[in-house]
Amino acid sequence: SLGMIVAGIKQSVDAAIAEGEVQIHPSADLHKLLPEQDFVVLCLPLTDATRNCFGVKELTLMKPTAALINIARGELVDWSAVCTALKEHALAAFYTDVTVPEPLPDGHADWDVPNLHITPHNSFCPMPSGCVDAKLFFNNVQRLRSGEAVKGQVDFDRGY
């Protein structure tokens, strides 16, 4: 954690718990935690429930010296609210590799928003290698053939 105090939000917990050095909080604690954070990292799936889940209210709760980092999907944030917060110095920085619209067209006004840092959308790197993914795939084929549950299955009720 590089000397940082790390807090996380997890939909499936009812009360704060410790996982190693990280304090995991229920989703209901988000607004209570935001004013304390120097960095907020969004790494959640895009579902009907999470679309535009980070907007004016959440930005208002953050410190003006805080940075927002989105490593997930552009539609999680209210893009115009983030750009407004940056222009009004209510947010120190926004780092993202996804935009709304995607891709952000050449000449779009948001390219000039102060402290909006858009990086290439190329964060995926299979670890330790693509061979692990291939082995998982073939093992899951064997599991299906033998009537066993597959690993890494999508929960369609949750949307991911």
CSV table of N, CA and C in Angstrom, one decimal:
chain,number,residue,atom,x,y,z
A,1,SER,N,0.8,-1.2,0.0
A,1,SER,CA,0.0,0.0,0.0
A,1,SER,C,0.8,1.3,0.0
A,2,LEU,N,2.2,1.1,-0.1
A,2,LEU,CA,3.1,2.3,-0.2
A,2,LEU,C,2.9,3.3,0.9
A,3,GLY,N,2.5,2.9,2.1
A,3,GLY,CA,2.3,3.8,3.2
A,3,GLY,C,1.0,4.5,3.2
A,4,MET,N,0.1,4.1,2.3
A,4,MET,CA,-1.2,4.7,2.2
A,4,MET,C,-2.2,3.9,3.1
A,5,ILE,N,-3.2,4.6,3.6
A,5,ILE,CA,-4.3,3.9,4.2
A,5,ILE,C,-5.3,3.6,3.1
A,6,VAL,N,-5.6,2.3,2.9
A,6,VAL,CA,-6.5,1.9,1.8
A,6,VAL,C,-7.8,1.4,2.3
A,7,ALA,N,-8.9,2.0,1.7
A,7,ALA,CA,-10.2,1.6,2.0
A,7,ALA,C,-10.9,1.2,0.7
A,8,GLY,N,-11.7,0.2,0.8
A,8,GLY,CA,-12.5,-0.3,-0.3
A,8,GLY,C,-13.9,-0.4,-0.1
A,9,ILE,N,-14.7,-0.4,-1.1
A,9,ILE,CA,-16.2,-0.6,-1.0
A,9,ILE,C,-16.5,-1.9,-1.7
A,10,LYS,N,-17.3,-2.7,-1.1
A,10,LYS,CA,-17.7,-4.0,-1.7
A,10,LYS,C,-19.2,-4.1,-1.5
A,11,GLN,N,-19.9,-4.5,-2.5
A,11,GLN,CA,-21.3,-4.6,-2.5
A,11,GLN,C,-21.8,-5.7,-1.6
A,12,SER,N,-21.0,-6.8,-1.5
A,12,SER,CA,-21.4,-8.0,-0.7
A,12,SER,C,-21.0,-8.0,0.7
A,13,VAL,N,-20.7,-6.9,1.3
A,13,VAL,CA,-20.4,-6.9,2.8
A,13,VAL,C,-21.4,-6.0,3.5
A,14,ASP,N,-21.8,-6.3,4.7
A,14,ASP,CA,-22.8,-5.6,5.4
A,14,ASP,C,-22.2,-4.6,6.4
A,15,ALA,N,-20.9,-4.9,6.9
A,15,ALA,CA,-20.2,-4.1,7.8
A,15,ALA,C,-18.8,-4.0,7.5
A,16,ALA,N,-18.0,-3.0,7.9
A,16,ALA,CA,-16.6,-2.9,7.6
A,16,ALA,C,-15.9,-4.1,8.1
A,17,ILE,N,-15.0,-4.6,7.3
A,17,ILE,CA,-14.1,-5.8,7.7
A,17,ILE,C,-12.7,-5.5,7.2
A,18,ALA,N,-11.7,-6.2,7.8
A,18,ALA,CA,-10.3,-6.0,7.4
A,18,ALA,C,-10.0,-7.2,6.5
A,19,GLU,N,-9.4,-6.9,5.3
A,19,GLU,CA,-8.8,-7.9,4.4
A,19,GLU,C,-7.3,-7.5,4.3
A,20,GLY,N,-6.5,-8.1,5.1
A,20,GLY,CA,-5.1,-7.7,5.2
A,20,GLY,C,-5.0,-6.3,5.7
A,21,GLU,N,-4.3,-5.4,5.0
A,21,GLU,CA,-4.1,-4.0,5.4
A,21,GLU,C,-5.3,-3.1,4.9
A,22,VAL,N,-6.2,-3.7,4.2
A,22,VAL,CA,-7.3,-2.9,3.6
A,22,VAL,C,-8.6,-3.0,4.4
A,23,GLN,N,-9.2,-1.9,4.7
A,23,GLN,CA,-10.5,-1.9,5.3
A,23,GLN,C,-11.6,-1.9,4.2
A,24,ILE,N,-12.4,-2.9,4.2
A,24,ILE,CA,-13.5,-3.1,3.2
A,24,ILE,C,-14.8,-2.6,3.8
A,25,HIS,N,-15.5,-1.7,3.2
A,25,HIS,CA,-16.7,-1.2,3.7
A,25,HIS,C,-17.9,-1.5,2.8
A,26,PRO,N,-19.1,-1.5,3.4
A,26,PRO,CA,-20.3,-1.7,2.5
A,26,PRO,C,-20.5,-0.5,1.6
A,27,SER,N,-21.2,-0.8,0.5
A,27,SER,CA,-21.5,0.3,-0.4
A,27,SER,C,-22.2,1.5,0.3
A,28,ALA,N,-23.0,1.3,1.3
A,28,ALA,CA,-23.7,2.3,2.0
A,28,ALA,C,-22.8,3.3,2.6
A,29,ASP,N,-21.5,3.0,2.8
A,29,ASP,CA,-20.5,3.9,3.5
A,29,ASP,C,-19.8,4.8,2.5
A,30,LEU,N,-20.1,4.7,1.2
A,30,LEU,CA,-19.3,5.5,0.2
A,30,LEU,C,-19.3,7.0,0.6
A,31,HIS,N,-20.5,7.6,0.8
A,31,HIS,CA,-20.6,9.0,1.0
A,31,HIS,C,-19.9,9.4,2.3
A,32,LYS,N,-19.9,8.5,3.3
A,32,LYS,CA,-19.2,8.8,4.5
A,32,LYS,C,-17.7,8.8,4.3
A,33,LEU,N,-17.2,8.0,3.4
A,33,LEU,CA,-15.7,7.8,3.2
A,33,LEU,C,-15.1,8.8,2.2
A,34,LEU,N,-15.9,9.3,1.3
A,34,LEU,CA,-15.4,10.2,0.2
A,34,LEU,C,-14.6,11.4,0.8
A,35,PRO,N,-15.2,12.1,1.8
A,35,PRO,CA,-14.5,13.3,2.2
A,35,PRO,C,-13.1,13.1,2.8
A,36,GLU,N,-12.7,11.9,3.1
A,36,GLU,CA,-11.5,11.5,3.8
A,36,GLU,C,-10.4,11.1,2.7
A,37,GLN,N,-10.8,10.9,1.5
A,37,GLN,CA,-9.9,10.3,0.5
A,37,GLN,C,-9.1,11.3,-0.3
A,38,ASP,N,-7.8,10.9,-0.5
A,38,ASP,CA,-7.0,11.7,-1.4
A,38,ASP,C,-7.1,11.2,-2.8
A,39,PHE,N,-7.3,9.9,-3.0
A,39,PHE,CA,-7.5,9.3,-4.3
A,39,PHE,C,-8.7,8.4,-4.2
A,40,VAL,N,-9.5,8.5,-5.3
A,40,VAL,CA,-10.7,7.6,-5.4
A,40,VAL,C,-10.5,6.9,-6.7
A,41,VAL,N,-10.5,5.5,-6.6
A,41,VAL,CA,-10.3,4.7,-7.8
A,41,VAL,C,-11.5,3.9,-8.1
A,42,LEU,N,-12.1,4.1,-9.3
A,42,LEU,CA,-13.3,3.4,-9.7
A,42,LEU,C,-12.8,2.1,-10.5
A,43,CYS,N,-13.2,1.0,-10.0
A,43,CYS,CA,-12.9,-0.3,-10.7
A,43,CYS,C,-14.0,-1.2,-10.4
A,44,LEU,N,-15.2,-0.9,-11.0
A,44,LEU,CA,-16.4,-1.7,-10.9
A,44,LEU,C,-17.0,-1.9,-12.2
A,45,PRO,N,-17.8,-2.9,-12.4
A,45,PRO,CA,-18.4,-3.2,-13.7
A,45,PRO,C,-19.5,-2.2,-14.0
A,46,LEU,N,-19.8,-2.0,-15.3
A,46,LEU,CA,-20.8,-1.1,-15.7
A,46,LEU,C,-22.1,-2.0,-15.8
A,47,THR,N,-23.1,-1.7,-15.0
A,47,THR,CA,-24.4,-2.3,-15.0
A,47,THR,C,-25.4,-1.3,-15.0
A,48,ASP,N,-26.7,-1.6,-15.1
A,48,ASP,CA,-27.8,-0.7,-14.9
A,48,ASP,C,-27.7,0.1,-13.6
A,49,ALA,N,-27.3,-0.7,-12.5
A,49,ALA,CA,-27.2,-0.1,-11.2
A,49,ALA,C,-26.0,0.9,-11.0
A,50,THR,N,-24.9,0.7,-11.8
A,50,THR,CA,-23.7,1.5,-11.6
A,50,THR,C,-23.6,2.6,-12.7
A,51,ARG,N,-24.4,2.6,-13.7
A,51,ARG,CA,-24.3,3.6,-14.7
A,51,ARG,C,-24.5,5.0,-14.1
A,52,ASN,N,-23.6,6.0,-14.3
A,52,ASN,CA,-23.6,7.3,-13.7
A,52,ASN,C,-23.7,7.3,-12.2
A,53,CYS,N,-23.1,6.3,-11.6
A,53,CYS,CA,-23.1,6.2,-10.1
A,53,CYS,C,-22.2,7.2,-9.4
A,54,PHE,N,-21.3,7.8,-10.2
A,54,PHE,CA,-20.4,8.8,-9.6
A,54,PHE,C,-20.7,10.1,-10.2
A,55,GLY,N,-21.4,11.0,-9.5
A,55,GLY,CA,-21.9,12.2,-10.1
A,55,GLY,C,-21.6,13.4,-9.2
A,56,VAL,N,-22.5,14.4,-9.3
A,56,VAL,CA,-22.3,15.7,-8.6
A,56,VAL,C,-22.2,15.5,-7.1
A,57,LYS,N,-23.1,14.6,-6.6
A,57,LYS,CA,-23.1,14.4,-5.1
A,57,LYS,C,-21.8,13.9,-4.6
A,58,GLU,N,-21.3,12.9,-5.3
A,58,GLU,CA,-20.0,12.2,-4.9
A,58,GLU,C,-18.9,13.2,-5.1
A,59,LEU,N,-18.9,13.9,-6.2
A,59,LEU,CA,-17.8,14.9,-6.4
A,59,LEU,C,-17.8,16.0,-5.4
A,60,THR,N,-19.0,16.5,-5.0
A,60,THR,CA,-19.1,17.5,-4.0
A,60,THR,C,-18.6,17.0,-2.6
A,61,LEU,N,-18.7,15.7,-2.4
A,61,LEU,CA,-18.2,15.2,-1.1
A,61,LEU,C,-16.7,15.1,-1.0
A,62,MET,N,-16.0,15.0,-2.2
A,62,MET,CA,-14.6,14.8,-2.3
A,62,MET,C,-13.8,16.1,-1.9
A,63,LYS,N,-12.6,16.0,-1.4
A,63,LYS,CA,-11.8,17.2,-1.2
A,63,LYS,C,-11.4,17.8,-2.5
A,64,PRO,N,-11.3,19.1,-2.5
A,64,PRO,CA,-10.8,19.8,-3.8
A,64,PRO,C,-9.4,19.4,-4.2
A,65,THR,N,-8.7,18.8,-3.2
A,65,THR,CA,-7.3,18.4,-3.5
A,65,THR,C,-7.2,16.9,-3.9
A,66,ALA,N,-8.4,16.3,-4.0
A,66,ALA,CA,-8.4,14.8,-4.3
A,66,ALA,C,-8.4,14.6,-5.8
A,67,ALA,N,-8.0,13.4,-6.2
A,67,ALA,CA,-8.0,12.9,-7.6
A,67,ALA,C,-8.9,11.8,-7.7
A,68,LEU,N,-9.6,11.8,-8.8
A,68,LEU,CA,-10.5,10.7,-9.2
A,68,LEU,C,-9.8,9.9,-10.3
A,69,ILE,N,-9.8,8.6,-10.2
A,69,ILE,CA,-9.2,7.7,-11.2
A,69,ILE,C,-10.2,6.7,-11.6
A,70,ASN,N,-10.5,6.6,-12.9
A,70,ASN,CA,-11.4,5.7,-13.5
A,70,ASN,C,-10.7,4.6,-14.3
A,71,ILE,N,-10.6,3.4,-13.8
A,71,ILE,CA,-10.0,2.3,-14.6
A,71,ILE,C,-11.0,1.3,-15.1
A,72,ALA,N,-12.2,1.8,-15.1
A,72,ALA,CA,-13.3,0.8,-15.4
A,72,ALA,C,-14.0,1.3,-16.7
A,73,ARG,N,-15.2,1.8,-16.6
A,73,ARG,CA,-16.0,2.2,-17.8
A,73,ARG,C,-16.4,3.7,-17.7
A,74,GLY,N,-16.4,4.4,-18.8
A,74,GLY,CA,-16.7,5.8,-18.9
A,74,GLY,C,-18.0,6.2,-18.3
A,75,GLU,N,-19.0,5.3,-18.6
A,75,GLU,CA,-20.4,5.6,-18.2
A,75,GLU,C,-20.6,5.5,-16.7
A,76,LEU,N,-19.6,5.1,-15.9
A,76,LEU,CA,-19.8,5.1,-14.4
A,76,LEU,C,-19.9,6.5,-13.9
A,77,VAL,N,-19.2,7.5,-14.6
A,77,VAL,CA,-19.2,8.8,-14.0
A,77,VAL,C,-20.1,9.8,-14.9
A,78,ASP,N,-20.6,10.8,-14.2
A,78,ASP,CA,-21.2,11.9,-14.9
A,78,ASP,C,-20.1,12.7,-15.5
A,79,TRP,N,-19.8,12.5,-16.8
A,79,TRP,CA,-18.7,13.1,-17.4
A,79,TRP,C,-18.7,14.6,-17.3
A,80,SER,N,-19.9,15.2,-17.6
A,80,SER,CA,-19.9,16.7,-17.6
A,80,SER,C,-19.7,17.2,-16.2
A,81,ALA,N,-20.2,16.5,-15.2
A,81,ALA,CA,-20.0,16.9,-13.8
A,81,ALA,C,-18.5,16.9,-13.4
A,82,VAL,N,-17.8,15.9,-13.9
A,82,VAL,CA,-16.4,15.8,-13.6
A,82,VAL,C,-15.6,16.9,-14.3
A,83,CYS,N,-16.0,17.2,-15.5
A,83,CYS,CA,-15.3,18.3,-16.2
A,83,CYS,C,-15.6,19.6,-15.6
A,84,THR,N,-16.8,19.8,-15.1
A,84,THR,CA,-17.2,21.1,-14.4
A,84,THR,C,-16.4,21.2,-13.1
A,85,ALA,N,-16.3,20.1,-12.4
A,85,ALA,CA,-15.6,20.1,-11.1
A,85,ALA,C,-14.1,20.5,-11.3
A,86,LEU,N,-13.5,20.0,-12.4
A,86,LEU,CA,-12.1,20.3,-12.7
A,86,LEU,C,-12.0,21.8,-13.1
A,87,LYS,N,-12.9,22.3,-13.9
A,87,LYS,CA,-12.8,23.7,-14.3
A,87,LYS,C,-13.0,24.6,-13.2
A,88,GLU,N,-13.8,24.2,-12.2
A,88,GLU,CA,-14.1,25.1,-11.0
A,88,GLU,C,-13.1,24.8,-9.9
A,89,HIS,N,-12.1,23.9,-10.1
A,89,HIS,CA,-11.1,23.6,-9.1
A,89,HIS,C,-11.7,22.9,-7.9
A,90,ALA,N,-12.9,22.2,-8.0
A,90,ALA,CA,-13.5,21.5,-7.0
A,90,ALA,C,-12.9,20.1,-6.9
A,91,LEU,N,-12.1,19.7,-7.9
A,91,LEU,CA,-11.5,18.4,-8.0
A,91,LEU,C,-10.1,18.7,-8.6
A,92,ALA,N,-9.1,18.1,-7.9
A,92,ALA,CA,-7.7,18.4,-8.4
A,92,ALA,C,-7.3,17.7,-9.7
A,93,ALA,N,-7.8,16.5,-9.9
A,93,ALA,CA,-7.4,15.8,-11.2
A,93,ALA,C,-8.4,14.6,-11.4
A,94,PHE,N,-8.5,14.3,-12.7
A,94,PHE,CA,-9.2,13.1,-13.1
A,94,PHE,C,-8.4,12.4,-14.1
A,95,TYR,N,-8.0,11.1,-13.8
A,95,TYR,CA,-7.2,10.2,-14.6
A,95,TYR,C,-8.1,9.1,-15.1
A,96,THR,N,-8.1,9.0,-16.5
A,96,THR,CA,-9.0,8.0,-17.0
A,96,THR,C,-8.5,7.4,-18.3
A,97,ASP,N,-8.9,6.2,-18.7
A,97,ASP,CA,-8.5,5.7,-20.0
A,97,ASP,C,-9.8,5.5,-20.8
A,98,VAL,N,-10.9,6.0,-20.3
A,98,VAL,CA,-12.2,5.9,-21.0
A,98,VAL,C,-12.9,7.2,-20.9
A,99,THR,N,-13.7,7.5,-22.0
A,99,THR,CA,-14.3,8.8,-22.0
A,99,THR,C,-15.8,8.7,-22.4
A,100,VAL,N,-16.5,9.8,-22.3
A,100,VAL,CA,-17.9,9.9,-22.8
A,100,VAL,C,-17.9,11.2,-23.6
A,101,PRO,N,-18.1,11.1,-24.9
A,101,PRO,CA,-18.3,9.8,-25.7
A,101,PRO,C,-16.9,9.1,-25.9
A,102,GLU,N,-17.0,7.9,-26.3
A,102,GLU,CA,-15.8,7.0,-26.5
A,102,GLU,C,-15.7,6.7,-28.0
A,103,PRO,N,-14.6,7.0,-28.6
A,103,PRO,CA,-13.5,7.9,-28.1
A,103,PRO,C,-13.9,9.4,-28.2
A,104,LEU,N,-13.2,10.1,-27.4
A,104,LEU,CA,-13.4,11.6,-27.4
A,104,LEU,C,-12.9,12.1,-28.7
A,105,PRO,N,-13.7,12.7,-29.5
A,105,PRO,CA,-13.3,13.2,-30.9
A,105,PRO,C,-12.2,14.2,-30.9
A,106,ASP,N,-11.4,14.2,-31.9
A,106,ASP,CA,-10.4,15.3,-32.1
A,106,ASP,C,-11.1,16.6,-32.1
A,107,GLY,N,-10.5,17.6,-31.4
A,107,GLY,CA,-11.1,18.9,-31.4
A,107,GLY,C,-12.2,19.1,-30.4
A,108,HIS,N,-12.5,18.0,-29.6
A,108,HIS,CA,-13.6,18.2,-28.6
A,108,HIS,C,-13.1,19.1,-27.5
A,109,ALA,N,-14.0,19.9,-27.0
A,109,ALA,CA,-13.7,20.9,-26.0
A,109,ALA,C,-13.1,20.3,-24.7
A,110,ASP,N,-13.4,19.1,-24.4
A,110,ASP,CA,-12.9,18.4,-23.2
A,110,ASP,C,-11.5,18.1,-23.2
A,111,TRP,N,-10.9,18.1,-24.4
A,111,TRP,CA,-9.4,17.9,-24.4
A,111,TRP,C,-8.7,19.1,-23.7
A,112,ASP,N,-9.3,20.2,-23.6
A,112,ASP,CA,-8.7,21.4,-22.9
A,112,ASP,C,-9.1,21.6,-21.5
A,113,VAL,N,-9.8,20.6,-20.9
A,113,VAL,CA,-10.2,20.7,-19.5
A,113,VAL,C,-8.9,20.6,-18.6
A,114,PRO,N,-8.7,21.5,-17.7
A,114,PRO,CA,-7.5,21.4,-16.9
A,114,PRO,C,-7.5,20.2,-16.0
A,115,ASN,N,-6.4,19.5,-15.9
A,115,ASN,CA,-6.1,18.4,-15.1
A,115,ASN,C,-7.0,17.2,-15.4
A,116,LEU,N,-7.5,17.1,-16.6
A,116,LEU,CA,-8.1,15.9,-17.2
A,116,LEU,C,-7.0,15.2,-17.9
A,117,HIS,N,-6.7,14.0,-17.4
A,117,HIS,CA,-5.6,13.2,-18.0
A,117,HIS,C,-6.2,11.9,-18.6
A,118,ILE,N,-6.1,11.9,-19.9
A,118,ILE,CA,-6.7,10.7,-20.7
A,118,ILE,C,-5.5,9.9,-21.2
A,119,THR,N,-5.5,8.7,-20.8
A,119,THR,CA,-4.4,7.8,-21.2
A,119,THR,C,-5.0,6.7,-22.2
A,120,PRO,N,-4.1,6.1,-22.9
A,120,PRO,CA,-4.6,5.0,-23.8
A,120,PRO,C,-5.3,3.9,-23.1
A,121,HIS,N,-6.3,3.4,-23.7
A,121,HIS,CA,-7.2,2.3,-23.1
A,121,HIS,C,-6.5,1.0,-23.5
A,122,ASN,N,-5.5,0.7,-22.8
A,122,ASN,CA,-4.7,-0.6,-23.0
A,122,ASN,C,-4.2,-1.2,-21.7
A,123,SER,N,-5.0,-1.2,-20.7
A,123,SER,CA,-4.6,-1.6,-19.4
A,123,SER,C,-4.6,-3.2,-19.2
A,124,PHE,N,-5.3,-3.9,-20.1
A,124,PHE,CA,-5.4,-5.3,-20.0
A,124,PHE,C,-4.0,-6.0,-20.3
A,125,CYS,N,-3.6,-6.8,-19.4
A,125,CYS,CA,-2.4,-7.6,-19.6
A,125,CYS,C,-2.6,-8.9,-18.9
A,126,PRO,N,-2.9,-10.0,-19.6
A,126,PRO,CA,-3.1,-11.3,-18.8
A,126,PRO,C,-1.9,-11.7,-18.0
A,127,MET,N,-2.1,-12.0,-16.7
A,127,MET,CA,-1.0,-12.3,-15.8
A,127,MET,C,-1.2,-13.7,-15.3
A,128,PRO,N,-0.2,-14.6,-15.3
A,128,PRO,CA,1.1,-14.3,-15.8
A,128,PRO,C,1.2,-14.3,-17.3
A,129,SER,N,0.3,-15.0,-18.0
A,129,SER,CA,0.3,-14.9,-19.4
A,129,SER,C,-1.0,-15.4,-20.0
A,130,GLY,N,-1.1,-15.2,-21.3
A,130,GLY,CA,-2.3,-15.7,-22.0
A,130,GLY,C,-2.5,-17.2,-21.9
A,131,CYS,N,-1.5,-17.9,-21.6
A,131,CYS,CA,-1.6,-19.4,-21.4
A,131,CYS,C,-2.5,-19.7,-20.2
A,132,VAL,N,-2.5,-18.9,-19.2
A,132,VAL,CA,-3.3,-19.2,-18.1
A,132,VAL,C,-4.8,-19.1,-18.5
A,133,ASP,N,-5.1,-18.1,-19.3
A,133,ASP,CA,-6.5,-18.0,-19.8
A,133,ASP,C,-6.9,-19.2,-20.7
A,134,ALA,N,-6.0,-19.6,-21.5
A,134,ALA,CA,-6.2,-20.8,-22.4
A,134,ALA,C,-6.5,-22.1,-21.5
A,135,LYS,N,-5.7,-22.2,-20.5
A,135,LYS,CA,-5.8,-23.4,-19.6
A,135,LYS,C,-7.2,-23.3,-18.9
A,136,LEU,N,-7.6,-22.2,-18.4
A,136,LEU,CA,-8.9,-22.0,-17.8
A,136,LEU,C,-10.0,-22.4,-18.7
A,137,PHE,N,-9.9,-21.9,-20.0
A,137,PHE,CA,-10.9,-22.2,-21.0
A,137,PHE,C,-11.0,-23.7,-21.2
A,138,PHE,N,-9.9,-24.4,-21.4
A,138,PHE,CA,-9.9,-25.8,-21.7
A,138,PHE,C,-10.4,-26.6,-20.5
A,139,ASN,N,-10.0,-26.2,-19.3
A,139,ASN,CA,-10.4,-26.8,-18.1
A,139,ASN,C,-11.9,-26.7,-17.9
A,140,ASN,N,-12.4,-25.5,-18.3
A,140,ASN,CA,-13.9,-25.3,-18.2
A,140,ASN,C,-14.6,-26.1,-19.2
A,141,VAL,N,-14.1,-26.3,-20.4
A,141,VAL,CA,-14.7,-27.2,-21.3
A,141,VAL,C,-14.8,-28.6,-20.7
A,142,GLN,N,-13.7,-29.1,-20.1
A,142,GLN,CA,-13.8,-30.4,-19.5
A,142,GLN,C,-14.8,-30.5,-18.3
A,143,ARG,N,-14.9,-29.4,-17.6
A,143,ARG,CA,-15.9,-29.3,-16.5
A,143,ARG,C,-17.3,-29.4,-17.0
A,144,LEU,N,-17.6,-28.7,-18.1
A,144,LEU,CA,-18.9,-28.7,-18.7
A,144,LEU,C,-19.2,-30.1,-19.2
A,145,ARG,N,-18.3,-30.8,-19.8
A,145,ARG,CA,-18.5,-32.1,-20.3
A,145,ARG,C,-18.8,-33.1,-19.2
A,146,SER,N,-18.2,-32.9,-18.0
A,146,SER,CA,-18.4,-33.8,-16.9
A,146,SER,C,-19.5,-33.4,-16.0
A,147,GLY,N,-20.2,-32.3,-16.4
A,147,GLY,CA,-21.3,-31.8,-15.6
A,147,GLY,C,-21.0,-31.0,-14.4
A,148,GLU,N,-19.7,-30.6,-14.3
A,148,GLU,CA,-19.2,-29.7,-13.1
A,148,GLU,C,-19.5,-28.2,-13.4
A,149,ALA,N,-19.5,-27.4,-12.4
A,149,ALA,CA,-19.6,-26.0,-12.5
A,149,ALA,C,-18.3,-25.4,-13.1
A,150,VAL,N,-18.4,-24.4,-14.0
A,150,VAL,CA,-17.2,-23.8,-14.5
A,150,VAL,C,-16.7,-22.8,-13.6
A,151,LYS,N,-15.4,-22.4,-13.7
A,151,LYS,CA,-14.8,-21.4,-12.9
A,151,LYS,C,-14.9,-20.1,-13.7
A,152,GLY,N,-15.1,-19.0,-12.9
A,152,GLY,CA,-15.1,-17.7,-13.5
A,152,GLY,C,-16.4,-17.4,-14.2
A,153,GLN,N,-17.5,-18.0,-13.8
A,153,GLN,CA,-18.8,-17.9,-14.5
A,153,GLN,C,-19.4,-16.5,-14.2
A,154,VAL,N,-20.0,-15.9,-15.2
A,154,VAL,CA,-20.7,-14.6,-15.1
A,154,VAL,C,-22.0,-14.8,-14.3
A,155,ASP,N,-22.2,-13.9,-13.3
A,155,ASP,CA,-23.5,-13.9,-12.6
A,155,ASP,C,-24.4,-12.9,-13.3
A,156,PHE,N,-25.3,-13.4,-14.1
A,156,PHE,CA,-26.2,-12.5,-14.9
A,156,PHE,C,-27.1,-11.7,-14.0
A,157,ASP,N,-27.5,-12.2,-12.9
A,157,ASP,CA,-28.3,-11.4,-12.0
A,157,ASP,C,-27.6,-10.1,-11.5
A,158,ARG,N,-26.3,-10.3,-11.3
A,158,ARG,CA,-25.5,-9.1,-10.8
A,158,ARG,C,-25.0,-8.3,-12.0
A,159,GLY,N,-24.9,-8.9,-13.2
A,159,GLY,CA,-24.5,-8.1,-14.4
A,159,GLY,C,-23.0,-8.3,-14.7
A,160,TYR,N,-22.3,-9.1,-14.0
A,160,TYR,CA,-20.9,-9.3,-14.2
A,160,TYR,C,-20.4,-10.7,-13.8
